[in-house]
Amino acid sequence: MFEKIISENNKTRIDLITAEGLYNFCITNNLGIGMTRNWGIKHFSVIIKALLPNENILLPFIGLYDYSGSTKHEGYYAFAITNKRIIIGQGKMIGQNLQTVELNNINDITLKTSTLSGNIIIDTYKETISIGLSSTYAENVYEKIQETINELKKTNTTQGNYKNDIVSELKQYKELLDLEIITQEEFDKKKKELLNL
């Protein structure tokens, strides 16, 4: 389902699999701004390099990291919600900053806004991550984060329920086998069907 998000805008396909594509997606979809194109691509390159096998970016955005005021922050960073975690990256002249947050470690995500700015706060078991954006982008980014996280929760719950159903059904067939109501061959056949072997 989350193989990749593709935006159709002015007949241009922007795949979220390259640093340039991620940056363009943010600009096109009002998901933050503030850094130059070259720095944006450099920051998103950190995220691309950090991806694990079978990890797909669902939502990229741009913001000020560790934000507590217009002059109190760590600078612009690239952010990406994947099907597994949140990746936070900043390319530097020499080196990089990289942080990840597992999705199941997130307690809450809140939004605080004022006339000029917005602050998205991601509360985790270990720390609080504060992301600053202009008020123009803050509400849009917050809404997209909520939609993405909720969709992931639904997908994971559905997959979890499906696996539980299979386990439950296998247990029932095992009981039938133990009671000698079905044969070992019948049990093996049903097991293969359920596990798609």
PDB file of C-alpha atoms in Angstrom:
ATOM      1  CA  MET A   1       0.000   0.000   0.000  1.00  0.00           C
ATOM      2  CA  PHE A   2       2.792   2.388   0.912  1.00  0.00           C
ATOM      3  CA  GLU A   3       5.191   1.447  -1.872  1.00  0.00           C
ATOM      4  CA  LYS A   4       5.705   5.156  -2.545  1.00  0.00           C
ATOM      5  CA  ILE A   5       3.660   8.310  -2.616  1.00  0.00           C
ATOM      6  CA  ILE A   6       3.528   9.966  -5.993  1.00  0.00           C
ATOM      7  CA  SER A   7       2.176  13.441  -6.560  1.00  0.00           C
ATOM      8  CA  GLU A   8       0.628  14.403  -9.865  1.00  0.00           C
ATOM      9  CA  ASN A   9       1.173  18.135 -10.211  1.00  0.00           C
ATOM     10  CA  ASN A  10       1.236  19.872 -13.591  1.00  0.00           C
ATOM     11  CA  LYS A  11       1.667  16.428 -15.181  1.00  0.00           C
ATOM     12  CA  THR A  12       4.991  15.962 -13.377  1.00  0.00           C
ATOM     13  CA  ARG A  13       5.585  12.765 -11.375  1.00  0.00           C
ATOM     14  CA  ILE A  14       7.667  13.382  -8.292  1.00  0.00           C
ATOM     15  CA  ASP A  15       8.880  10.093  -6.842  1.00  0.00           C
ATOM     16  CA  LEU A  16       9.802  10.167  -3.199  1.00  0.00           C
ATOM     17  CA  ILE A  17      12.916   8.112  -3.726  1.00  0.00           C
ATOM     18  CA  THR A  18      15.510  10.798  -4.462  1.00  0.00           C
ATOM     19  CA  ALA A  19      16.719  13.729  -2.398  1.00  0.00           C
ATOM     20  CA  GLU A  20      15.760  16.157  -5.169  1.00  0.00           C
ATOM     21  CA  GLY A  21      12.321  14.563  -5.486  1.00  0.00           C
ATOM     22  CA  LEU A  22      11.740  14.877  -1.737  1.00  0.00           C
ATOM     23  CA  TYR A  23      12.719  18.535  -1.737  1.00  0.00           C
ATOM     24  CA  ASN A  24      10.506  19.282  -4.762  1.00  0.00           C
ATOM     25  CA  PHE A  25       7.599  17.429  -3.143  1.00  0.00           C
ATOM     26  CA  CYS A  26       7.887  19.634  -0.043  1.00  0.00           C
ATOM     27  CA  ILE A  27       7.953  22.853  -2.039  1.00  0.00           C
ATOM     28  CA  THR A  28       5.103  21.805  -4.338  1.00  0.00           C
ATOM     29  CA  ASN A  29       2.863  20.620  -1.468  1.00  0.00           C
ATOM     30  CA  ASN A  30       3.542  23.420   1.066  1.00  0.00           C
ATOM     31  CA  LEU A  31       5.392  21.128   3.456  1.00  0.00           C
ATOM     32  CA  GLY A  32       7.920  23.690   4.627  1.00  0.00           C
ATOM     33  CA  ILE A  33      10.421  26.041   3.093  1.00  0.00           C
ATOM     34  CA  GLY A  34      13.314  28.151   4.257  1.00  0.00           C
ATOM     35  CA  MET A  35      16.463  26.483   3.084  1.00  0.00           C
ATOM     36  CA  THR A  36      18.004  26.863  -0.332  1.00  0.00           C
ATOM     37  CA  ARG A  37      17.437  24.148  -2.907  1.00  0.00           C
ATOM     38  CA  ASN A  38      21.040  22.892  -2.669  1.00  0.00           C
ATOM     39  CA  TRP A  39      20.904  22.653   1.135  1.00  0.00           C
ATOM     40  CA  GLY A  40      17.460  21.041   0.991  1.00  0.00           C
ATOM     41  CA  ILE A  41      18.750  18.327  -1.335  1.00  0.00           C
ATOM     42  CA  LYS A  42      21.821  17.876   0.889  1.00  0.00           C
ATOM     43  CA  HIS A  43      19.597  17.419   3.984  1.00  0.00           C
ATOM     44  CA  PHE A  44      17.290  14.955   2.224  1.00  0.00           C
ATOM     45  CA  SER A  45      20.352  13.026   0.973  1.00  0.00           C
ATOM     46  CA  VAL A  46      21.090  12.187   4.620  1.00  0.00           C
ATOM     47  CA  ILE A  47      17.604  10.665   4.898  1.00  0.00           C
ATOM     48  CA  ILE A  48      17.884   8.702   1.643  1.00  0.00           C
ATOM     49  CA  LYS A  49      21.169   7.144   2.812  1.00  0.00           C
ATOM     50  CA  ALA A  50      19.589   6.166   6.155  1.00  0.00           C
ATOM     51  CA  LEU A  51      16.708   4.174   4.624  1.00  0.00           C
ATOM     52  CA  LEU A  52      16.529   0.510   5.557  1.00  0.00           C
ATOM     53  CA  PRO A  53      15.557  -2.285   3.143  1.00  0.00           C
ATOM     54  CA  ASN A  54      11.782  -2.227   2.533  1.00  0.00           C
ATOM     55  CA  GLU A  55      11.506   1.217   4.118  1.00  0.00           C
ATOM     56  CA  ASN A  56       9.535   3.756   2.109  1.00  0.00           C
ATOM     57  CA  ILE A  57       9.117   7.476   2.637  1.00  0.00           C
ATOM     58  CA  LEU A  58       5.478   8.430   3.050  1.00  0.00           C
ATOM     59  CA  LEU A  59       5.737  12.090   4.026  1.00  0.00           C
ATOM     60  CA  PRO A  60       8.717  14.456   3.787  1.00  0.00           C
ATOM     61  CA  PHE A  61       8.736  17.946   5.261  1.00  0.00           C
ATOM     62  CA  ILE A  62      11.128  20.760   6.157  1.00  0.00           C
ATOM     63  CA  GLY A  63      11.415  22.623   9.459  1.00  0.00           C
ATOM     64  CA  LEU A  64      13.601  24.188  12.121  1.00  0.00           C
ATOM     65  CA  TYR A  65      14.873  21.526  14.502  1.00  0.00           C
ATOM     66  CA  ASP A  66      14.885  21.913  18.300  1.00  0.00           C
ATOM     67  CA  TYR A  67      12.778  25.036  17.919  1.00  0.00           C
ATOM     68  CA  SER A  68      12.039  27.191  20.968  1.00  0.00           C
ATOM     69  CA  GLY A  69      11.950  30.609  19.282  1.00  0.00           C
ATOM     70  CA  SER A  70      12.780  32.464  16.090  1.00  0.00           C
ATOM     71  CA  THR A  71      16.453  32.677  17.078  1.00  0.00           C
ATOM     72  CA  LYS A  72      16.595  29.555  19.266  1.00  0.00           C
ATOM     73  CA  HIS A  73      16.887  26.445  17.106  1.00  0.00           C
ATOM     74  CA  GLU A  74      19.429  24.124  15.473  1.00  0.00           C
ATOM     75  CA  GLY A  75      18.676  25.277  11.915  1.00  0.00           C
ATOM     76  CA  TYR A  76      16.765  23.712   9.066  1.00  0.00           C
ATOM     77  CA  TYR A  77      16.491  19.950   8.872  1.00  0.00           C
ATOM     78  CA  ALA A  78      14.777  17.517   6.541  1.00  0.00           C
ATOM     79  CA  PHE A  79      12.185  15.201   8.095  1.00  0.00           C
ATOM     80  CA  ALA A  80      10.605  12.062   6.672  1.00  0.00           C
ATOM     81  CA  ILE A  81       7.920   9.776   8.018  1.00  0.00           C
ATOM     82  CA  THR A  82       8.443   6.284   6.657  1.00  0.00           C
ATOM     83  CA  ASN A  83       6.495   3.081   7.051  1.00  0.00           C
ATOM     84  CA  LYS A  84       8.814   2.278  10.001  1.00  0.00           C
ATOM     85  CA  ARG A  85       9.973   5.484  11.701  1.00  0.00           C
ATOM     86  CA  ILE A  86      10.640   9.197  11.525  1.00  0.00           C
ATOM     87  CA  ILE A  87      14.047  10.123  10.118  1.00  0.00           C
ATOM     88  CA  ILE A  88      15.544  13.544  10.849  1.00  0.00           C
ATOM     89  CA  GLY A  89      18.566  14.658   8.830  1.00  0.00           C
ATOM     90  CA  GLN A  90      20.821  17.621   8.275  1.00  0.00           C
ATOM     91  CA  GLY A  91      23.746  17.673   5.887  1.00  0.00           C
ATOM     92  CA  LYS A  92      26.675  19.842   6.956  1.00  0.00           C
ATOM     93  CA  MET A  93      29.724  21.196   5.195  1.00  0.00           C
ATOM     94  CA  ILE A  94      31.568  18.297   6.800  1.00  0.00           C
ATOM     95  CA  GLY A  95      29.512  15.441   8.212  1.00  0.00           C
ATOM     96  CA  GLN A  96      25.860  15.209   9.056  1.00  0.00           C
ATOM     97  CA  ASN A  97      23.301  15.058  11.852  1.00  0.00           C
ATOM     98  CA  LEU A  98      20.973  12.060  11.816  1.00  0.00           C
ATOM     99  CA  GLN A  99      18.286  10.994  14.259  1.00  0.00           C
ATOM    100  CA  THR A 100      15.506   8.421  14.065  1.00  0.00           C
ATOM    101  CA  VAL A 101      12.368   7.865  16.104  1.00  0.00           C
ATOM    102  CA  GLU A 102      10.532   4.544  15.976  1.00  0.00           C
ATOM    103  CA  LEU A 103       6.829   5.106  15.329  1.00  0.00           C
ATOM    104  CA  ASN A 104       5.791   2.972  18.295  1.00  0.00           C
ATOM    105  CA  ASN A 105       7.815   5.292  20.604  1.00  0.00           C
ATOM    106  CA  ILE A 106       5.625   8.310  19.812  1.00  0.00           C
ATOM    107  CA  ASN A 107       3.308   9.308  22.656  1.00  0.00           C
ATOM    108  CA  ASP A 108       1.673  12.354  21.119  1.00  0.00           C
ATOM    109  CA  ILE A 109       2.016  14.989  18.397  1.00  0.00           C
ATOM    110  CA  THR A 110       0.730  18.499  19.063  1.00  0.00           C
ATOM    111  CA  LEU A 111       0.622  21.831  17.257  1.00  0.00           C
ATOM    112  CA  LYS A 112       1.034  25.279  18.786  1.00  0.00           C
ATOM    113  CA  THR A 113       0.551  28.304  16.548  1.00  0.00           C
ATOM    114  CA  SER A 114       0.928  32.048  16.785  1.00  0.00           C
ATOM    115  CA  THR A 115       0.447  34.754  14.197  1.00  0.00           C
ATOM    116  CA  LEU A 116       3.827  34.229  12.555  1.00  0.00           C
ATOM    117  CA  SER A 117       4.933  30.724  13.444  1.00  0.00           C
ATOM    118  CA  GLY A 118       3.887  27.221  14.314  1.00  0.00           C
ATOM    119  CA  ASN A 119       5.520  24.624  16.493  1.00  0.00           C
ATOM    120  CA  ILE A 120       4.953  20.894  15.977  1.00  0.00           C
ATOM    121  CA  ILE A 121       5.899  18.940  19.079  1.00  0.00           C
ATOM    122  CA  ILE A 122       6.549  15.200  18.855  1.00  0.00           C
ATOM    123  CA  ASP A 123       6.541  13.681  22.318  1.00  0.00           C
ATOM    124  CA  THR A 124       8.373  10.344  22.541  1.00  0.00           C
ATOM    125  CA  TYR A 125       9.336   8.037  25.381  1.00  0.00           C
ATOM    126  CA  LYS A 126      12.891   9.367  25.329  1.00  0.00           C
ATOM    127  CA  GLU A 127      12.561  13.034  24.377  1.00  0.00           C
ATOM    128  CA  THR A 128      10.482  15.851  22.968  1.00  0.00           C
ATOM    129  CA  ILE A 129      11.202  16.977  19.421  1.00  0.00           C
ATOM    130  CA  SER A 130      10.184  20.520  18.568  1.00  0.00           C
ATOM    131  CA  ILE A 131       9.886  21.576  14.924  1.00  0.00           C
ATOM    132  CA  GLY A 132       9.377  25.206  13.929  1.00  0.00           C
ATOM    133  CA  LEU A 133       7.614  26.293  10.753  1.00  0.00           C
ATOM    134  CA  SER A 134       6.017  29.466   9.508  1.00  0.00           C
ATOM    135  CA  SER A 135       2.314  29.666  10.323  1.00  0.00           C
ATOM    136  CA  THR A 136       1.636  29.267   6.573  1.00  0.00           C
ATOM    137  CA  TYR A 137       3.027  25.718   6.608  1.00  0.00           C
ATOM    138  CA  ALA A 138       2.602  24.524  10.202  1.00  0.00           C
ATOM    139  CA  GLU A 139      -1.077  23.556  10.041  1.00  0.00           C
ATOM    140  CA  ASN A 140      -0.673  21.798   6.686  1.00  0.00           C
ATOM    141  CA  VAL A 141       2.362  19.801   7.870  1.00  0.00           C
ATOM    142  CA  TYR A 142       0.642  18.910  11.152  1.00  0.00           C
ATOM    143  CA  GLU A 143      -2.480  17.722   9.315  1.00  0.00           C
ATOM    144  CA  LYS A 144      -0.404  15.585   6.903  1.00  0.00           C
ATOM    145  CA  ILE A 145       1.586  14.075   9.800  1.00  0.00           C
ATOM    146  CA  GLN A 146      -1.649  13.120  11.567  1.00  0.00           C
ATOM    147  CA  GLU A 147      -3.117  11.603   8.384  1.00  0.00           C
ATOM    148  CA  THR A 148       0.057   9.596   7.720  1.00  0.00           C
ATOM    149  CA  ILE A 149       0.389   8.278  11.291  1.00  0.00           C
ATOM    150  CA  ASN A 150      -3.320   7.367  11.452  1.00  0.00           C
ATOM    151  CA  GLU A 151      -3.122   5.522   8.128  1.00  0.00           C
ATOM    152  CA  LEU A 152      -0.066   3.604   9.354  1.00  0.00           C
ATOM    153  CA  LYS A 153      -1.875   2.650  12.578  1.00  0.00           C
ATOM    154  CA  LYS A 154      -4.869   1.379  10.591  1.00  0.00           C
ATOM    155  CA  THR A 155      -2.636  -0.620   8.257  1.00  0.00           C
ATOM    156  CA  ASN A 156      -0.628  -2.120  11.128  1.00  0.00           C
ATOM    157  CA  THR A 157      -3.799  -2.993  13.053  1.00  0.00           C
ATOM    158  CA  THR A 158      -5.289  -4.665   9.984  1.00  0.00           C
ATOM    159  CA  GLN A 159      -2.100  -6.648   9.388  1.00  0.00           C
ATOM    160  CA  GLY A 160      -1.935  -7.587  13.078  1.00  0.00           C
ATOM    161  CA  ASN A 161      -5.571  -8.738  13.096  1.00  0.00           C
ATOM    162  CA  TYR A 162      -5.000 -10.779   9.930  1.00  0.00           C
ATOM    163  CA  LYS A 163      -1.992 -12.532  11.500  1.00  0.00           C
ATOM    164  CA  ASN A 164      -3.972 -13.192  14.682  1.00  0.00           C
ATOM    165  CA  ASP A 165      -6.786 -14.716  12.615  1.00  0.00           C
ATOM    166  CA  ILE A 166      -4.340 -17.083  10.908  1.00  0.00           C
ATOM    167  CA  VAL A 167      -2.794 -18.143  14.213  1.00  0.00           C
ATOM    168  CA  SER A 168      -6.228 -18.696  15.734  1.00  0.00           C
ATOM    169  CA  GLU A 169      -7.365 -20.794  12.792  1.00  0.00           C
ATOM    170  CA  LEU A 170      -4.162 -22.857  12.859  1.00  0.00           C
ATOM    171  CA  LYS A 171      -4.717 -23.555  16.555  1.00  0.00           C
ATOM    172  CA  GLN A 172      -8.236 -24.778  15.810  1.00  0.00           C
ATOM    173  CA  TYR A 173      -6.951 -27.157  13.136  1.00  0.00           C
ATOM    174  CA  LYS A 174      -4.210 -28.359  15.473  1.00  0.00           C
ATOM    175  CA  GLU A 175      -6.848 -29.200  18.095  1.00  0.00           C
ATOM    176  CA  LEU A 176      -8.794 -31.135  15.462  1.00  0.00           C
ATOM    177  CA  LEU A 177      -5.616 -33.015  14.589  1.00  0.00           C
ATOM    178  CA  ASP A 178      -4.883 -33.777  18.245  1.00  0.00           C
ATOM    179  CA  LEU A 179      -8.441 -35.071  18.667  1.00  0.00           C
ATOM    180  CA  GLU A 180      -7.881 -37.199  15.539  1.00  0.00           C
ATOM    181  CA  ILE A 181     -10.836 -35.579  13.795  1.00  0.00           C
ATOM    182  CA  ILE A 182      -8.605 -34.685  10.835  1.00  0.00           C
ATOM    183  CA  THR A 183      -5.500 -36.407   9.513  1.00  0.00           C
ATOM    184  CA  GLN A 184      -1.944 -35.085   9.504  1.00  0.00           C
ATOM    185  CA  GLU A 185      -2.202 -34.691   5.717  1.00  0.00           C
ATOM    186  CA  GLU A 186      -5.365 -32.578   6.055  1.00  0.00           C
ATOM    187  CA  PHE A 187      -3.708 -30.429   8.733  1.00  0.00           C
ATOM    188  CA  ASP A 188      -0.565 -29.943   6.619  1.00  0.00           C
ATOM    189  CA  LYS A 189      -2.651 -29.008   3.600  1.00  0.00           C
ATOM    190  CA  LYS A 190      -4.649 -26.418   5.549  1.00  0.00           C
ATOM    191  CA  LYS A 191      -1.466 -25.037   7.141  1.00  0.00           C
ATOM    192  CA  LYS A 192       0.068 -24.502   3.695  1.00  0.00           C
ATOM    193  CA  GLU A 193      -3.092 -22.742   2.509  1.00  0.00           C
ATOM    194  CA  LEU A 194      -3.188 -20.390   5.499  1.00  0.00           C
ATOM    195  CA  LEU A 195       0.510 -19.560   5.379  1.00  0.00           C
ATOM    196  CA  ASN A 196       0.553 -19.275   1.569  1.00  0.00           C
ATOM    197  CA  LEU A 197       3.375 -21.820   1.285  1.00  0.00           C
TER     198      LEU A 197
END
